[in-house]
Short mmCIF file of C-alpha atoms in Angstrom, two decimals:
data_model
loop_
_atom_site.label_atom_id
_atom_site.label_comp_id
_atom_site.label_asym_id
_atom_site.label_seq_id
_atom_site.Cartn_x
_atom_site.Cartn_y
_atom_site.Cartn_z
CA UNK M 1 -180.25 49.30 -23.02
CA UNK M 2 -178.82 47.48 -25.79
CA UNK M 3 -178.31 43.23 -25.16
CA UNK M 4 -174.73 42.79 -25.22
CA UNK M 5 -174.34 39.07 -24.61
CA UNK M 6 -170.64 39.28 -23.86
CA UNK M 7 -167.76 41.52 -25.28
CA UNK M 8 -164.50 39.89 -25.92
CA UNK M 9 -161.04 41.30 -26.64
CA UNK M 10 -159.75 39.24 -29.40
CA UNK M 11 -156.56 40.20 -31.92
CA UNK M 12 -158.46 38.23 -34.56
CA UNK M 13 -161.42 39.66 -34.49
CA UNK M 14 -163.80 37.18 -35.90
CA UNK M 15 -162.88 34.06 -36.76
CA UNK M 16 -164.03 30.66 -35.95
CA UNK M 17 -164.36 30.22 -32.60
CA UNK M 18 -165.39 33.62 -32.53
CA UNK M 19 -167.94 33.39 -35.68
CA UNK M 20 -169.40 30.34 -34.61
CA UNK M 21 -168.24 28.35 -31.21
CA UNK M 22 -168.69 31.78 -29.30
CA UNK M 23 -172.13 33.03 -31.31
CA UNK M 24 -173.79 29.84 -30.48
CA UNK M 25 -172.84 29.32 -27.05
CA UNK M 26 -173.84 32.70 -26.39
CA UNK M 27 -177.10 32.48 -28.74
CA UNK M 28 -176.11 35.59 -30.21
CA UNK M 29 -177.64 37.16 -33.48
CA UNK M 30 -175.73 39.75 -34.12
CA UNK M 31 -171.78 40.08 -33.81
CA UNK M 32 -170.35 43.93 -33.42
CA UNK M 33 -167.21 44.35 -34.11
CA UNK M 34 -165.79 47.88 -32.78
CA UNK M 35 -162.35 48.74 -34.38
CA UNK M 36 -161.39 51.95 -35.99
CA UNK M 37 -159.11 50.34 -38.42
CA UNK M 38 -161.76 47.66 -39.68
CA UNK M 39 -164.78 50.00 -39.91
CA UNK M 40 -162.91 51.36 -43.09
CA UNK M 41 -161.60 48.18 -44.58
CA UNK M 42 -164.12 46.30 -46.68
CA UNK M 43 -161.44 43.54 -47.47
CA UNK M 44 -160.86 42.31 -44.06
CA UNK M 45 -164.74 43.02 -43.41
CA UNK M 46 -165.00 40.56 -45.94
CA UNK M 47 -163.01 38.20 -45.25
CA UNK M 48 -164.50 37.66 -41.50
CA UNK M 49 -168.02 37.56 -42.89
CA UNK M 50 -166.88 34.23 -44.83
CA UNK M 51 -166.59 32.75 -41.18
CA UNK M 52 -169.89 33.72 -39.55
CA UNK M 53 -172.87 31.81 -40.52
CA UNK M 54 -175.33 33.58 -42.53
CA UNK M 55 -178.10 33.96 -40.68
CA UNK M 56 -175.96 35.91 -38.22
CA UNK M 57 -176.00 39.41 -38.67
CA UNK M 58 -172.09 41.38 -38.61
CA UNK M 59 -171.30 44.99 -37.98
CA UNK M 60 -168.34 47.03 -38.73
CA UNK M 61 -167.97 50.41 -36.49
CA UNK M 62 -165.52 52.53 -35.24
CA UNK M 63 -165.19 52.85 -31.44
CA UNK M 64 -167.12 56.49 -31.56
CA UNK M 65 -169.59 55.30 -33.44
CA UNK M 66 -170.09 52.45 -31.83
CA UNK M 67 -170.85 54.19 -28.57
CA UNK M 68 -172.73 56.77 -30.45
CA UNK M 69 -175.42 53.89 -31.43
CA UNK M 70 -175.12 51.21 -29.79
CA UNK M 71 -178.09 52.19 -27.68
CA UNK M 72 -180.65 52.37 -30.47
CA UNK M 73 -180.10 48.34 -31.08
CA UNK M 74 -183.37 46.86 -31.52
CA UNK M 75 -184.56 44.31 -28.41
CA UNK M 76 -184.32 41.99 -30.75
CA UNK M 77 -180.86 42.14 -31.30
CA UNK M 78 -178.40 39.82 -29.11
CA UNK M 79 -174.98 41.37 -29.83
CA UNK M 80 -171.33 39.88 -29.12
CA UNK M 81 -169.44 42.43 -29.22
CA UNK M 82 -165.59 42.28 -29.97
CA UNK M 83 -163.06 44.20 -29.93
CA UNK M 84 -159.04 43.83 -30.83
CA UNK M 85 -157.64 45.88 -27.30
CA UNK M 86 -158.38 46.49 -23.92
CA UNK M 87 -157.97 49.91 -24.59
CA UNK M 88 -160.92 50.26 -27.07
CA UNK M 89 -163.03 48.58 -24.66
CA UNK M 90 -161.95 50.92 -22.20
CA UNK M 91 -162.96 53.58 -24.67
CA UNK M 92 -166.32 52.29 -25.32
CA UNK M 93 -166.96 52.28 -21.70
CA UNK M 94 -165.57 55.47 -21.00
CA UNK M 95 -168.72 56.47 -23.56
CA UNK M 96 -170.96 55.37 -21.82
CA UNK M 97 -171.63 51.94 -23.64
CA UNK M 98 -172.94 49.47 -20.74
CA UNK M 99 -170.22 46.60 -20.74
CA UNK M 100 -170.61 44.36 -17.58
CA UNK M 101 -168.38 41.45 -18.58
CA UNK M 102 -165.21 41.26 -20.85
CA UNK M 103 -163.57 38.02 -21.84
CA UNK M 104 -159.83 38.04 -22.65
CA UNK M 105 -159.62 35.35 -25.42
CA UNK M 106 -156.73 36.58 -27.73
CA UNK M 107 -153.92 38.92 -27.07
CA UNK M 108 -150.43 38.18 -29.28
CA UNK M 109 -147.22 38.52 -28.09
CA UNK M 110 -144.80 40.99 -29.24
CA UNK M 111 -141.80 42.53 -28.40
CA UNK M 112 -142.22 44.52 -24.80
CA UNK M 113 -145.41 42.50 -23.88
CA UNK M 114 -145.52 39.57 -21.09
CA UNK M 115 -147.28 36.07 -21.89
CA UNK M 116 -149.58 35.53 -19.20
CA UNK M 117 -151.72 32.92 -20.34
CA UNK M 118 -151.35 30.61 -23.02
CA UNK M 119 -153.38 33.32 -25.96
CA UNK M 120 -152.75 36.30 -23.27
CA UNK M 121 -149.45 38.69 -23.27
CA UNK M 122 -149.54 42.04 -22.41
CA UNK M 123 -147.63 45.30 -21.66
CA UNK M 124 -147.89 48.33 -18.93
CA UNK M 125 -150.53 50.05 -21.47
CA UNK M 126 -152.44 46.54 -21.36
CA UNK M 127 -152.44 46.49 -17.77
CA UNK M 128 -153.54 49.64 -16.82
CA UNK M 129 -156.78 49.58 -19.31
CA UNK M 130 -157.35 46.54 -17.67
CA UNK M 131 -157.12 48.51 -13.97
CA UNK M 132 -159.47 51.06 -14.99
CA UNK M 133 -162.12 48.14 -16.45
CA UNK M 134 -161.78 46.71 -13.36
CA UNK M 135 -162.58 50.01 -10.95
CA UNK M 136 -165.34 50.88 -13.62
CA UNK M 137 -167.08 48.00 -12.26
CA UNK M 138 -166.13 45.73 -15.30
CA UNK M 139 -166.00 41.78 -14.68
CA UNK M 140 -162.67 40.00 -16.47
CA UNK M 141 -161.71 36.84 -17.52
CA UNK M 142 -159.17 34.83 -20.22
CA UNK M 143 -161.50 32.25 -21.74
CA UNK M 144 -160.20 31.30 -25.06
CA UNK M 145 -163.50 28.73 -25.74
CA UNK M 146 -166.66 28.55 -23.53
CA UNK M 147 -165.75 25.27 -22.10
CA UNK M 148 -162.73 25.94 -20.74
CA UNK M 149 -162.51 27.53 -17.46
CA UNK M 150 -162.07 31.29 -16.71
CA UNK M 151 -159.18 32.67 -15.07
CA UNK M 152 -159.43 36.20 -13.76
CA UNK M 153 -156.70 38.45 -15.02
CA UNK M 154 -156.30 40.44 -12.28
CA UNK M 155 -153.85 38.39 -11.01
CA UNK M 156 -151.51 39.26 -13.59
CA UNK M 157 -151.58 43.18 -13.43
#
């Protein structure tokens, strides 16, 4: 079983409260971040690596691969894992990676999607990823920073 601290859904990916306000409230060593698009971008790998301290360990995967490893992490290892939708964390789920709790921290709005919380908006494909979470036993919340309260989501689908 691989120690996944927490996995958030973030738009941003990392970035500072991510790379260091989340890592160190969690105590984590090693952030995972499971996108298909950024496992093949170097730039914007880099770029995200300027915001994480050093002695922090990053990973770039694609959703497949992620669930096709993530089970040979080393005990050692205490991963945050993020992700930019619901629906790849549905998808790493659905593949068997062990995901207990998922924090909502950063969704933009766009066109067709409904603001729900002050970082959250989403739209019927949103919604019903977050459904299926939910009956797959998953636990959901919109934190944006570890001090602020949770607010369960499930209200708003």
């Amino acid at each position: 079983m691989p120690n996944i601290l927490l996995t958030r859904i973030d738009n941003r990916l990392i970035h500072g409260q991510v790379g260091v306000t989340w890592v160190n409230h969690l105590g984590a060593n090693l952030i995972v971040v499971a996108n298909d698009e950024v496992a093949e971008d170097e730039v914007q790998q880099d770029l995200m690596d300027m915001v994480v301290p050093e002695v922090i360990g990053t990973r770039y995967f694609t959703i497949q691969r992620t669930v096709d490893i993530i089970s040979n992490a080393a005990e050692d290892q205490l991963i945050f894992l993020v992700c930019r939708t619901p629906q790849d964390v549905l998808r790493l789920v659905e593949g068997g990676v062990p995901l207990k709790k998922v924090n909502i921290g950063n969704m933009h709005f766009s066109e067709g999607k409904q603001q729900v919380a002050s970082t959250v908006s989403l739209d019927e494909s949103d919604k019903e990823a977050f459904r299926k979470l939910h009956k797959l036993g998953v636990e959901l919340e919109i934190r944006r920073v570890p001090d602020e309260k949770p607010e369960d989501i499930l209200k708003f689908l």
